[in-house]
PDB file of C-alpha atoms in Angstrom:
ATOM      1  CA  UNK A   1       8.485 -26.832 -13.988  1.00 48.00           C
ATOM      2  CA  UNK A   2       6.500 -29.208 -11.785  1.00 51.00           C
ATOM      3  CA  UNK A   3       3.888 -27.045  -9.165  1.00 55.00           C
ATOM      4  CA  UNK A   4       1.672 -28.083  -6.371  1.00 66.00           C
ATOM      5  CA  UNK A   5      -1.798 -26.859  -6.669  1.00 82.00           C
ATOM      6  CA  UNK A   6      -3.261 -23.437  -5.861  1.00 92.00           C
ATOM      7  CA  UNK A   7      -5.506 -24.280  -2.548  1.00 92.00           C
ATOM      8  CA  UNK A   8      -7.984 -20.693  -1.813  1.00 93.00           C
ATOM      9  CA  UNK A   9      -7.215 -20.616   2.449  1.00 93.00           C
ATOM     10  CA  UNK A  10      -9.539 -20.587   4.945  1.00 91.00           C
ATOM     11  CA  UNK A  11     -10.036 -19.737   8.655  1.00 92.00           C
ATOM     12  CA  UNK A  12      -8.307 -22.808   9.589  1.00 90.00           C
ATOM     13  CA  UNK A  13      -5.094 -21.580   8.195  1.00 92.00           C
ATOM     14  CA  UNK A  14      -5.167 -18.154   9.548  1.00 93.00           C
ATOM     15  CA  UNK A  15      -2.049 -19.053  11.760  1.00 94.00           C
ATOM     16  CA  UNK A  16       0.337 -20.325   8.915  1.00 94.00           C
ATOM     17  CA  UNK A  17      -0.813 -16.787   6.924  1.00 95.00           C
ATOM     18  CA  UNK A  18       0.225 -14.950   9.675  1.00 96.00           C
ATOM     19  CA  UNK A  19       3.049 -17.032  10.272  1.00 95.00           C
ATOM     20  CA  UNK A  20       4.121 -15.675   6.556  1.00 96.00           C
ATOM     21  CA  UNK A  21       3.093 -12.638   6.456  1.00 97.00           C
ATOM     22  CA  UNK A  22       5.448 -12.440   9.672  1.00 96.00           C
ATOM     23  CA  UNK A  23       8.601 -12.884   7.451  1.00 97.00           C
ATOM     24  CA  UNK A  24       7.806  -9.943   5.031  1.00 97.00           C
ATOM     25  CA  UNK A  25       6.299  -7.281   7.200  1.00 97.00           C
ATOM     26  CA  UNK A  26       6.633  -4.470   4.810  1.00 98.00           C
ATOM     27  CA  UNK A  27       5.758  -5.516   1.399  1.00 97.00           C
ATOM     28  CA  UNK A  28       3.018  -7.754   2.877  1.00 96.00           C
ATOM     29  CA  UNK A  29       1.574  -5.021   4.903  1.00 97.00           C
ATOM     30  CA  UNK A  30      -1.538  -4.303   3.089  1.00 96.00           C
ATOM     31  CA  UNK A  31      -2.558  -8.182   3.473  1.00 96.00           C
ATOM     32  CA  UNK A  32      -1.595  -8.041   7.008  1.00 97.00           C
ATOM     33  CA  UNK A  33      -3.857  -5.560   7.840  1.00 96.00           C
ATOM     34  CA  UNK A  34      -6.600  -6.925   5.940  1.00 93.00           C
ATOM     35  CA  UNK A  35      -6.412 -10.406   7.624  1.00 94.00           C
ATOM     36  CA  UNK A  36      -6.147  -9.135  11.129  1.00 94.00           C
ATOM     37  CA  UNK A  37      -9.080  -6.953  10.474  1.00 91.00           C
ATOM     38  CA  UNK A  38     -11.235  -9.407   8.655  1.00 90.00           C
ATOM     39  CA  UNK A  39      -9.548 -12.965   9.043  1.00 91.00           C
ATOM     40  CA  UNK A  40      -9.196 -15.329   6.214  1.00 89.00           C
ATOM     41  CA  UNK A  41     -12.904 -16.363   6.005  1.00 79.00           C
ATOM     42  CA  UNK A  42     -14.420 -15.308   2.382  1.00 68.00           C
ATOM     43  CA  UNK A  43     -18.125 -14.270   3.995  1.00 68.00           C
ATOM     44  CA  UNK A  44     -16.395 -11.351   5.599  1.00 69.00           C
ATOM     45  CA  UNK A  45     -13.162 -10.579   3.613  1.00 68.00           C
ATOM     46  CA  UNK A  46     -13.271  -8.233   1.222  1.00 81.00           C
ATOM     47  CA  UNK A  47     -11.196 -10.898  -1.068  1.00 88.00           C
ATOM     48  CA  UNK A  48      -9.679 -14.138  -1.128  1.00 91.00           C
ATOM     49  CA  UNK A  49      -6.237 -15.822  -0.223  1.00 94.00           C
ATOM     50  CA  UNK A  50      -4.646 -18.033  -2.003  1.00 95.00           C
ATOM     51  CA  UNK A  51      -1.643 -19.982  -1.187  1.00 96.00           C
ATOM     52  CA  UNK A  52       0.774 -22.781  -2.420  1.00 95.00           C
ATOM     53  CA  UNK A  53       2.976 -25.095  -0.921  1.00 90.00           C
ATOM     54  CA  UNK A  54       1.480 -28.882   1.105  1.00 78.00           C
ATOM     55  CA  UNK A  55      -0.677 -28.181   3.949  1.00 76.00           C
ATOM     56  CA  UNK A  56       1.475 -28.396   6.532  1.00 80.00           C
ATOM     57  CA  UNK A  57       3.862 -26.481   4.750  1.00 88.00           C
ATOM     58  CA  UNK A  58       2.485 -23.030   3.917  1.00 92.00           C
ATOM     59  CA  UNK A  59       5.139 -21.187   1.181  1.00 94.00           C
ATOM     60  CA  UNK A  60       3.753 -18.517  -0.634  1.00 96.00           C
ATOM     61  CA  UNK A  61       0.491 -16.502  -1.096  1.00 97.00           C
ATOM     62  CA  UNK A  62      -1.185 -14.805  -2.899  1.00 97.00           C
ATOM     63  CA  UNK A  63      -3.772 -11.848  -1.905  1.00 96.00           C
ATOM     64  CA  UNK A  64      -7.062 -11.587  -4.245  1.00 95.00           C
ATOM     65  CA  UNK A  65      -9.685  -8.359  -4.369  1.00 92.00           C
ATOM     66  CA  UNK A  66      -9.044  -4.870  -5.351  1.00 91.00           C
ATOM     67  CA  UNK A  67      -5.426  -5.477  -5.541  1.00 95.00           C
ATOM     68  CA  UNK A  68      -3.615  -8.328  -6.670  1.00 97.00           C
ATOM     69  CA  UNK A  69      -0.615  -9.276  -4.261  1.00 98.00           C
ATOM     70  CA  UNK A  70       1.742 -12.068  -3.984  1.00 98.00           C
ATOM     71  CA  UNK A  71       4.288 -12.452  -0.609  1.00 98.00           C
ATOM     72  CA  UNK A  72       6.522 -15.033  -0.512  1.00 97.00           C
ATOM     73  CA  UNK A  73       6.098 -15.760  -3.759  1.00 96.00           C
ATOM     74  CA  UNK A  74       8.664 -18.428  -5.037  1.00 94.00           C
ATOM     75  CA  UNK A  75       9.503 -18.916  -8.897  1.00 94.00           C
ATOM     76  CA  UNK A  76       6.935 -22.154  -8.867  1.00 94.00           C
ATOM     77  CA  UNK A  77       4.583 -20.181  -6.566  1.00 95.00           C
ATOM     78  CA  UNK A  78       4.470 -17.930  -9.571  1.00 96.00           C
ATOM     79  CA  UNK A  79       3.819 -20.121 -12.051  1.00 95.00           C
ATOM     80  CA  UNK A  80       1.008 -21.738  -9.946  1.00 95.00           C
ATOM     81  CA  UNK A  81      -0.817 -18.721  -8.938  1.00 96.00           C
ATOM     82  CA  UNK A  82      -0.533 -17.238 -12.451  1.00 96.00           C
ATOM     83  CA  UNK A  83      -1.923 -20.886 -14.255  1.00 94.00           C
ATOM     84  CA  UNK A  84      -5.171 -20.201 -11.772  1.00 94.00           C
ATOM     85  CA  UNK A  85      -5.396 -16.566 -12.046  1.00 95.00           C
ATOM     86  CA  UNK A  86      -5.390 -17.170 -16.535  1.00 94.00           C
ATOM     87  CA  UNK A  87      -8.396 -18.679 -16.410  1.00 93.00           C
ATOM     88  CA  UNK A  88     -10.243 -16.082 -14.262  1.00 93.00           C
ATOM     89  CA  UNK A  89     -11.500 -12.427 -15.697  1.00 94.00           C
ATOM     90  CA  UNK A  90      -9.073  -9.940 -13.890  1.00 96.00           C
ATOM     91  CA  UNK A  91     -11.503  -8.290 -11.079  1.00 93.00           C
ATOM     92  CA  UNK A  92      -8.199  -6.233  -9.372  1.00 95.00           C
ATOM     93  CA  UNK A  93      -7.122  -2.625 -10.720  1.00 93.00           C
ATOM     94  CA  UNK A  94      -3.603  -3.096 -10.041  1.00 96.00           C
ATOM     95  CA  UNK A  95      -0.604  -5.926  -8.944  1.00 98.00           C
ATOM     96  CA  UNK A  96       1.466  -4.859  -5.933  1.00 98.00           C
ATOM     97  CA  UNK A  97       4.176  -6.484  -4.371  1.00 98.00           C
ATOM     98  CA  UNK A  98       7.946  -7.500  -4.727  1.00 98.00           C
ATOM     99  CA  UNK A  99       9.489  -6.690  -7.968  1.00 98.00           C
ATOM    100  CA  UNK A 100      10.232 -10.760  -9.026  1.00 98.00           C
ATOM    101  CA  UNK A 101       7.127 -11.475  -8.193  1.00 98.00           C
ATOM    102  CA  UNK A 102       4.968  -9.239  -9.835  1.00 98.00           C
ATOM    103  CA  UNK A 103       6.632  -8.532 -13.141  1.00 98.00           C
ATOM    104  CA  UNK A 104       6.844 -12.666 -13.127  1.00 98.00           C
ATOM    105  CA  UNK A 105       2.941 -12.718 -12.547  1.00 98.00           C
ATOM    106  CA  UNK A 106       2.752  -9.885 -15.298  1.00 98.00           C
ATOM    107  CA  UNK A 107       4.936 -11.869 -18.019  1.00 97.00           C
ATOM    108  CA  UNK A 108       2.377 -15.048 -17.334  1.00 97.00           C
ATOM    109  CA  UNK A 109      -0.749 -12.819 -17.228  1.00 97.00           C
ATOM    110  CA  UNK A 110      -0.353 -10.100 -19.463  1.00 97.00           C
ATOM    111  CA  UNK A 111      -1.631 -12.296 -22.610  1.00 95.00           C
ATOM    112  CA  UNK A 112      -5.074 -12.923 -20.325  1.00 94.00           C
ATOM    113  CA  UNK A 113      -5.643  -9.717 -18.373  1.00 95.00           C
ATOM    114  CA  UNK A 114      -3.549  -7.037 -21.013  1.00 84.00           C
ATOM    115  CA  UNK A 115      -3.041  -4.481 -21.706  1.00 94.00           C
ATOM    116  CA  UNK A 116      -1.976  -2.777 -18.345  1.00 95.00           C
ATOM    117  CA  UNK A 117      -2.141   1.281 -18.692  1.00 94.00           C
ATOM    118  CA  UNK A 118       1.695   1.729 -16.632  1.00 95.00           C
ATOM    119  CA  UNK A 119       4.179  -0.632 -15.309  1.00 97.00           C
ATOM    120  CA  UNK A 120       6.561   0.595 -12.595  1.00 97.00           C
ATOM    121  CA  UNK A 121       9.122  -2.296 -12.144  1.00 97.00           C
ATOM    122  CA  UNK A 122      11.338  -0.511 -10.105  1.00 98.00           C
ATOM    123  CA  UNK A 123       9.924   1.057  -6.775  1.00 98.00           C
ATOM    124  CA  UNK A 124      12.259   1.130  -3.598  1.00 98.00           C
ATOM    125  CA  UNK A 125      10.632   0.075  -0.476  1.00 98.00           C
ATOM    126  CA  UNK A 126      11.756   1.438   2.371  1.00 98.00           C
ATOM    127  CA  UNK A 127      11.322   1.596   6.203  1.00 98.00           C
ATOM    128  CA  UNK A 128      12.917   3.063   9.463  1.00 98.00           C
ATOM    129  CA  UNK A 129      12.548   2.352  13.207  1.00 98.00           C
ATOM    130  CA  UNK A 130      14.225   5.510  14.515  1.00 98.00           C
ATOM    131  CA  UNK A 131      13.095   9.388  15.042  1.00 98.00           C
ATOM    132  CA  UNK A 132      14.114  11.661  12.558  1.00 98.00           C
ATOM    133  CA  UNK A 133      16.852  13.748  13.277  1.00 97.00           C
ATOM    134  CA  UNK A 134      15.535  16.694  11.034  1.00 97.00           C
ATOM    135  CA  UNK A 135      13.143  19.099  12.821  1.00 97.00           C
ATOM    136  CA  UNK A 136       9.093  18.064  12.540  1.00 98.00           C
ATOM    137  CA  UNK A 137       7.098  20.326  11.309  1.00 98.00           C
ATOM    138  CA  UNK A 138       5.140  22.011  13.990  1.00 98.00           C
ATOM    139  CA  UNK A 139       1.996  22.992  11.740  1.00 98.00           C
ATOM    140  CA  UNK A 140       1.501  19.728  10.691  1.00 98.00           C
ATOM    141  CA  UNK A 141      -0.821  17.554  12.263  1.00 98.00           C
ATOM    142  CA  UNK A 142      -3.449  14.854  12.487  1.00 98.00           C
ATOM    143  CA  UNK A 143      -6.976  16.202  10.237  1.00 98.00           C
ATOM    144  CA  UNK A 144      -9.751  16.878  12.171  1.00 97.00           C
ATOM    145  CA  UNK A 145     -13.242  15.034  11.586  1.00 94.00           C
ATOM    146  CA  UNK A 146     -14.642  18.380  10.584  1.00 96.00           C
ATOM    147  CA  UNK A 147     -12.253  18.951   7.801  1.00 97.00           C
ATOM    148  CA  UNK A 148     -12.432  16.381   5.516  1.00 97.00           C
ATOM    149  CA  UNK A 149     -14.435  18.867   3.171  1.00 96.00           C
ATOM    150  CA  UNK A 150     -10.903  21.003   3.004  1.00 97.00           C
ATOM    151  CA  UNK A 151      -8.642  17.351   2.677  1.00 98.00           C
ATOM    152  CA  UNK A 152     -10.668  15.720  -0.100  1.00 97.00           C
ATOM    153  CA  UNK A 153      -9.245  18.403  -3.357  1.00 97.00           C
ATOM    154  CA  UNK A 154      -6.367  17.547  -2.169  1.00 97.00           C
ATOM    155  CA  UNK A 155      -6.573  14.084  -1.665  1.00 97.00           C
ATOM    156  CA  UNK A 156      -8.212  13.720  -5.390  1.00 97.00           C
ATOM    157  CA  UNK A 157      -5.522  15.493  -7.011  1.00 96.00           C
ATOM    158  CA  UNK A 158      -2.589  13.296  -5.215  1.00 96.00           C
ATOM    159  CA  UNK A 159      -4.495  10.217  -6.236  1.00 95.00           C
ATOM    160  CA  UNK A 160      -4.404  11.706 -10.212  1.00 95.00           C
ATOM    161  CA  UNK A 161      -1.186  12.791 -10.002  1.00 93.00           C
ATOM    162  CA  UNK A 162       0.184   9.953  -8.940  1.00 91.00           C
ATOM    163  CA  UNK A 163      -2.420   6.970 -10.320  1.00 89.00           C
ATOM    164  CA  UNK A 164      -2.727   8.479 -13.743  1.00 88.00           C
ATOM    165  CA  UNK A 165      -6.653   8.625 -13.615  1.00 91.00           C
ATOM    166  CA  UNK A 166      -9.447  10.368 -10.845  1.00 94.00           C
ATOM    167  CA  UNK A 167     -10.723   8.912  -8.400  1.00 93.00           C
ATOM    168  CA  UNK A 168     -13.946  10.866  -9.078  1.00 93.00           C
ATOM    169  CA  UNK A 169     -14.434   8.617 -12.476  1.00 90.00           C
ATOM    170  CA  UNK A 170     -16.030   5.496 -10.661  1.00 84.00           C
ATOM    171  CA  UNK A 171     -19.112   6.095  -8.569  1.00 89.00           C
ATOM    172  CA  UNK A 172     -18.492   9.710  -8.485  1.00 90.00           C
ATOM    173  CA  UNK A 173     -15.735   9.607  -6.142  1.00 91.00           C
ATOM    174  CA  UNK A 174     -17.942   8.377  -3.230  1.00 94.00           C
ATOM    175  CA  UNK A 175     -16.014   5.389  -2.272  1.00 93.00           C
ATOM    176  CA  UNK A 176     -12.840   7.619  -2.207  1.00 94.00           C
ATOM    177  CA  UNK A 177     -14.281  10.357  -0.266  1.00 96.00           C
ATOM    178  CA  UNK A 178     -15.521   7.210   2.262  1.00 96.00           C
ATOM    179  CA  UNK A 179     -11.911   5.829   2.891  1.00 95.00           C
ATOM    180  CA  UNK A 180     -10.770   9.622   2.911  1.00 97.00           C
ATOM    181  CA  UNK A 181     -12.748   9.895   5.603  1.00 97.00           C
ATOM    182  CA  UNK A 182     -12.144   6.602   7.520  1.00 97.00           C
ATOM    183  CA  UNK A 183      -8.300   7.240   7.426  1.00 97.00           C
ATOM    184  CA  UNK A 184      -9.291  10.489   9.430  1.00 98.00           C
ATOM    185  CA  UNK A 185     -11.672   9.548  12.045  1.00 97.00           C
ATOM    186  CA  UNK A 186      -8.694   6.505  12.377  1.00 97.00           C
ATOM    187  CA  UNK A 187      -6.530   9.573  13.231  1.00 97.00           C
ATOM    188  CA  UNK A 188      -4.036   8.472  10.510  1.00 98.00           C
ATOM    189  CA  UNK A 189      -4.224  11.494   8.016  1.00 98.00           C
ATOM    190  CA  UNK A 190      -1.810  14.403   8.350  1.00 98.00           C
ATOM    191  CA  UNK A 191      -1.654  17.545   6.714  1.00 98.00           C
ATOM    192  CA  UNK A 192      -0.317  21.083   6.793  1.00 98.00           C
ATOM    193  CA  UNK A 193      -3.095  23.819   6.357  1.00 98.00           C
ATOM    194  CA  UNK A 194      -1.873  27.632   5.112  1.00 97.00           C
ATOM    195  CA  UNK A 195      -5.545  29.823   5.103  1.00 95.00           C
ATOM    196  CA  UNK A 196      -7.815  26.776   5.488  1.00 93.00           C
ATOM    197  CA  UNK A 197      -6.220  24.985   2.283  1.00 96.00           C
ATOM    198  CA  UNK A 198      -3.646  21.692   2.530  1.00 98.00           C
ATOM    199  CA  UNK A 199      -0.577  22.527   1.701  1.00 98.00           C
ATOM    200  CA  UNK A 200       0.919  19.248   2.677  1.00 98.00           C
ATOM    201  CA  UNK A 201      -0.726  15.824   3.124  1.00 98.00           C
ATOM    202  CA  UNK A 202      -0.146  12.506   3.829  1.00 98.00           C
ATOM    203  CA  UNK A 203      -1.794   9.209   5.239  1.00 98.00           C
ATOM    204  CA  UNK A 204      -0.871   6.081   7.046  1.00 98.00           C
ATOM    205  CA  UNK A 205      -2.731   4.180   4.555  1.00 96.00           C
ATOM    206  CA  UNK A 206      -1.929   0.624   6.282  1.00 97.00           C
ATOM    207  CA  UNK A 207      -1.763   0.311   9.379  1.00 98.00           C
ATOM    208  CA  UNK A 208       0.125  -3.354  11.000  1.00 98.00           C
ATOM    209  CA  UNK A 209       1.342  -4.497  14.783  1.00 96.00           C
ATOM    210  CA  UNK A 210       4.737  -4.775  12.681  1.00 97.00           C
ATOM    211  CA  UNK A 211       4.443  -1.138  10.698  1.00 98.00           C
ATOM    212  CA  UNK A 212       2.821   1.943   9.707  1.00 98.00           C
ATOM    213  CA  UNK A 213       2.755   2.230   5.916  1.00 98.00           C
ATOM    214  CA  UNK A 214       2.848   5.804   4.551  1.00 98.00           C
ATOM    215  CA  UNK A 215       0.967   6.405   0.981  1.00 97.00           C
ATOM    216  CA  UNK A 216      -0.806   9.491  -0.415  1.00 96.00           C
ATOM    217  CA  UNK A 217       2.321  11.973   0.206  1.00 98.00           C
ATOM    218  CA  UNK A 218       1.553  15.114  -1.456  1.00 98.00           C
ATOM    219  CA  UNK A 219       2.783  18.642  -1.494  1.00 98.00           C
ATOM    220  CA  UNK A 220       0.376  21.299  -2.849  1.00 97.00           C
ATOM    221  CA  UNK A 221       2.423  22.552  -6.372  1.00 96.00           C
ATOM    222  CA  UNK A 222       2.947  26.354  -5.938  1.00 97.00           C
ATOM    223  CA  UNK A 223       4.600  25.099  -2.632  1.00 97.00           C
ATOM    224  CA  UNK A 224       6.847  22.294  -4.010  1.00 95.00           C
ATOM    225  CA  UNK A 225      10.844  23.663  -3.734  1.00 93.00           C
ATOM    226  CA  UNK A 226      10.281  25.621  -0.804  1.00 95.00           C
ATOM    227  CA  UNK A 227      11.431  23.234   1.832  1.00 95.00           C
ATOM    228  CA  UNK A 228       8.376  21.871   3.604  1.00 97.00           C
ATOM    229  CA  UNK A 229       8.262  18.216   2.641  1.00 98.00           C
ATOM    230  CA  UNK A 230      11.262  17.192   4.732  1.00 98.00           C
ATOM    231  CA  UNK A 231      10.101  18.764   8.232  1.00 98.00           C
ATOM    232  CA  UNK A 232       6.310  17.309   7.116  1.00 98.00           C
ATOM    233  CA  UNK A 233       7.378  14.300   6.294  1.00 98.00           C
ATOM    234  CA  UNK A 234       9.321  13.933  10.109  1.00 98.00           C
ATOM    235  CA  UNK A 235       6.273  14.989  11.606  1.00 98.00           C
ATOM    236  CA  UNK A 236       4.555  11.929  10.307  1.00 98.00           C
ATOM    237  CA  UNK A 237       7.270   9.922  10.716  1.00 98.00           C
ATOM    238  CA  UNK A 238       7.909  11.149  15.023  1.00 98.00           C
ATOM    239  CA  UNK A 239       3.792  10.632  15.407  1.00 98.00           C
ATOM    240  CA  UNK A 240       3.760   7.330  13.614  1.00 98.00           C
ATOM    241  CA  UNK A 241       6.656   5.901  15.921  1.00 98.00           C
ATOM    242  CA  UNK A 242       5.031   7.374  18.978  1.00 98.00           C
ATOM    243  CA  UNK A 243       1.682   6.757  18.588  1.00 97.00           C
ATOM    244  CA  UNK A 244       1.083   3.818  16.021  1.00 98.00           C
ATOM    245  CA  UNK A 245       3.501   1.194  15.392  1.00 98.00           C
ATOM    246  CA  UNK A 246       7.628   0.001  15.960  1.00 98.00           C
ATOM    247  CA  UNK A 247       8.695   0.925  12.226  1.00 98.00           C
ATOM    248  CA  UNK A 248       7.246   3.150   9.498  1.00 98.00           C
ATOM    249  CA  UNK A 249       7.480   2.261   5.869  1.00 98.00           C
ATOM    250  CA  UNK A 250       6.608   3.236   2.100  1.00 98.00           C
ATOM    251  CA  UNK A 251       7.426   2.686  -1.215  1.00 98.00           C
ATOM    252  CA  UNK A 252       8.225   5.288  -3.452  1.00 97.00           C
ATOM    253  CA  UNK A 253       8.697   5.485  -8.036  1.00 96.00           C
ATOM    254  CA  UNK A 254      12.585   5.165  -8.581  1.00 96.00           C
ATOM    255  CA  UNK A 255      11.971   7.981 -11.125  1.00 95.00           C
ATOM    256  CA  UNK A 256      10.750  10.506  -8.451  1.00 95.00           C
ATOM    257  CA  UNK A 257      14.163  11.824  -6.935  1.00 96.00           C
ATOM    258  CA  UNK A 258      12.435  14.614  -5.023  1.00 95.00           C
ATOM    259  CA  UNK A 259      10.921  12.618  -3.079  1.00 96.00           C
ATOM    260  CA  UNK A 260      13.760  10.171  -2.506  1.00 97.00           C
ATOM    261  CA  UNK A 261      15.709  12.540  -0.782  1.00 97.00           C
ATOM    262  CA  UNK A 262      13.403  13.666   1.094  1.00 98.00           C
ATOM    263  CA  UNK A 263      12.863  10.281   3.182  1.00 98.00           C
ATOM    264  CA  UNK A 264      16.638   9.567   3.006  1.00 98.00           C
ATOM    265  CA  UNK A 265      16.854  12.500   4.943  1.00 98.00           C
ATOM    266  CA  UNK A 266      13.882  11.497   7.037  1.00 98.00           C
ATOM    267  CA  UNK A 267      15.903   8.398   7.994  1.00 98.00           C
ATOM    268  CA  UNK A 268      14.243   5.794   5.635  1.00 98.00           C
ATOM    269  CA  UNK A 269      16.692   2.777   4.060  1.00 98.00           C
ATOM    270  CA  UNK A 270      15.941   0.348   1.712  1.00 98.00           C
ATOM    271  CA  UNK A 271      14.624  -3.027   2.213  1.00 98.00           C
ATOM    272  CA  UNK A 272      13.624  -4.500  -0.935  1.00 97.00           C
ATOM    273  CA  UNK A 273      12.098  -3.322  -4.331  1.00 98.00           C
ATOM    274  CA  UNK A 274       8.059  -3.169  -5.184  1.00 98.00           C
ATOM    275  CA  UNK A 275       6.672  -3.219  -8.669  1.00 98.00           C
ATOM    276  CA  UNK A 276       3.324  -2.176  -9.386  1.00 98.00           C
ATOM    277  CA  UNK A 277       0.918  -3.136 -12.944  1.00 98.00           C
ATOM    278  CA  UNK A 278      -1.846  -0.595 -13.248  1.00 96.00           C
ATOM    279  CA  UNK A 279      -4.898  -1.447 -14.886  1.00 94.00           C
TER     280      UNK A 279
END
């Protein structure tokens, strides 16, 4: 298979990124955000762009730092990105993005950057523009500065849960605890507090002009099967719409059926599949 080759973008190409970026506004959400934040220019991001396709004809990229993620990403792109990425030491913890894209990164990688500790090919994406028509949860709300002492257990032991590993193992958990706390002086964490402890949480992790991306969705687990997660999980879902951006979207593990129907009934519907390699 004959490639182009893989070109690392600067400022000057901001507008064909977001041009992109554009035509895939929920699985390239996290690079959205990062780009409108910190623009393209390596000095100030917090990791590097590359993309593939002539100059004046922009087709794929492919989103370097903590996270590895590919939009756009054509068979060829693949094969390109993954030729330069094999002769680099892995520096992300994980590869997000669409399913073809990622496992086809994986299946060139995995010889250079292997062994990854979980694969999840198979995680739904989905999205929704409308209010729920379940009832919101009235206790649940946006965290207050002061109670980011009361969030953090609770944030830690979503992250293990779901990640596999603590947060708390790399510098102590201080990095964590810092975008804990940005996400609530951003006004974009949400939880449900019974006697001062979280019962329910969740986060608008990214945050686009196109969407509001929900991760970190937790229920505390003497209250799972009692009912709450659909009503919290509206009252996320109303504020986001109102307050933040047009759509709200999230991916969620094929495997974890609770949870499924719980944003089915929240009025989420599919628009693609992720896959995820954790390192």
């Amino acid at each position: 298979m004959l490639t182009v080759p893989v070109r690392q973008l600067g400022e000057s190409e901001r507008r064909a990124v977001e041009r992109l970026l554009d035509l895939d506004p929920f699985a390239g959400a996290q690079v959205a955000e990062r780009v409108a934040a910190r623009g393209l220019a390596w000095w100030r991001a917090d990791g590097r762009i590359l993309g593939y396709g002539a100059r004046r004809n922009l087709e794929s990229i492919c989103w370097l730092g903590g996270n590895l993620t590919p939009v756009l990403a054509t068979e060829p792109a693949v094969a390109a990105f993954a030729d330069q990425l094999g002769t680099e030491e892995r520096i992300c913890s994980s590869i997000v993005g669409r399913a073809d894209a990622v496992l086809g990164l994986w299946d060139r990688l995995a010889a250079h950057w292997g062994p990854a500790r979980d694969v999840r090919p198979n995680q739904p994406l989905l999205a929704t523009d409308a209010l729920p028509t379940v009832a919101a949860d009235p206790a649940v709300r946006r965290v207050r500065g002061g109670e980011v002492d009361r969030l953090f257990p609770a944030a830690v032991a979503m992250y293990t849960e779901e990640v596999g590993v603590s947060p708390l193992v790399e510098d102590g958990g201080r990095g964590y605890r810092r975008r804990v706390a940005d996400l609530v002086r951003a006004g974009r964490a949400y939880a449900r507090f019974v006697d001062g402890k979280v019962v329910f949480k969740a986060e608008l992790a990214v945050v686009t002009r196109r969407t509001a991306q929900v991760q970190g969705v937790w229920v505390a687990p003497e209250w799972r099967g009692r009912g709450i997660a659909t009503p919290a999980m509206a009252a996320v879902v109303r504020d986001a719409l109102v307050r933040v951006a047009p759509t709200v979207s999230l991916y969620v593990n094929d495997f974890n059926l609770p949870a499924r129907r719980v944003y089915e009934r929240c009025g989420f519907r599919p628009v693609g599949t992720l896959a995820t390699v954790l390192f």
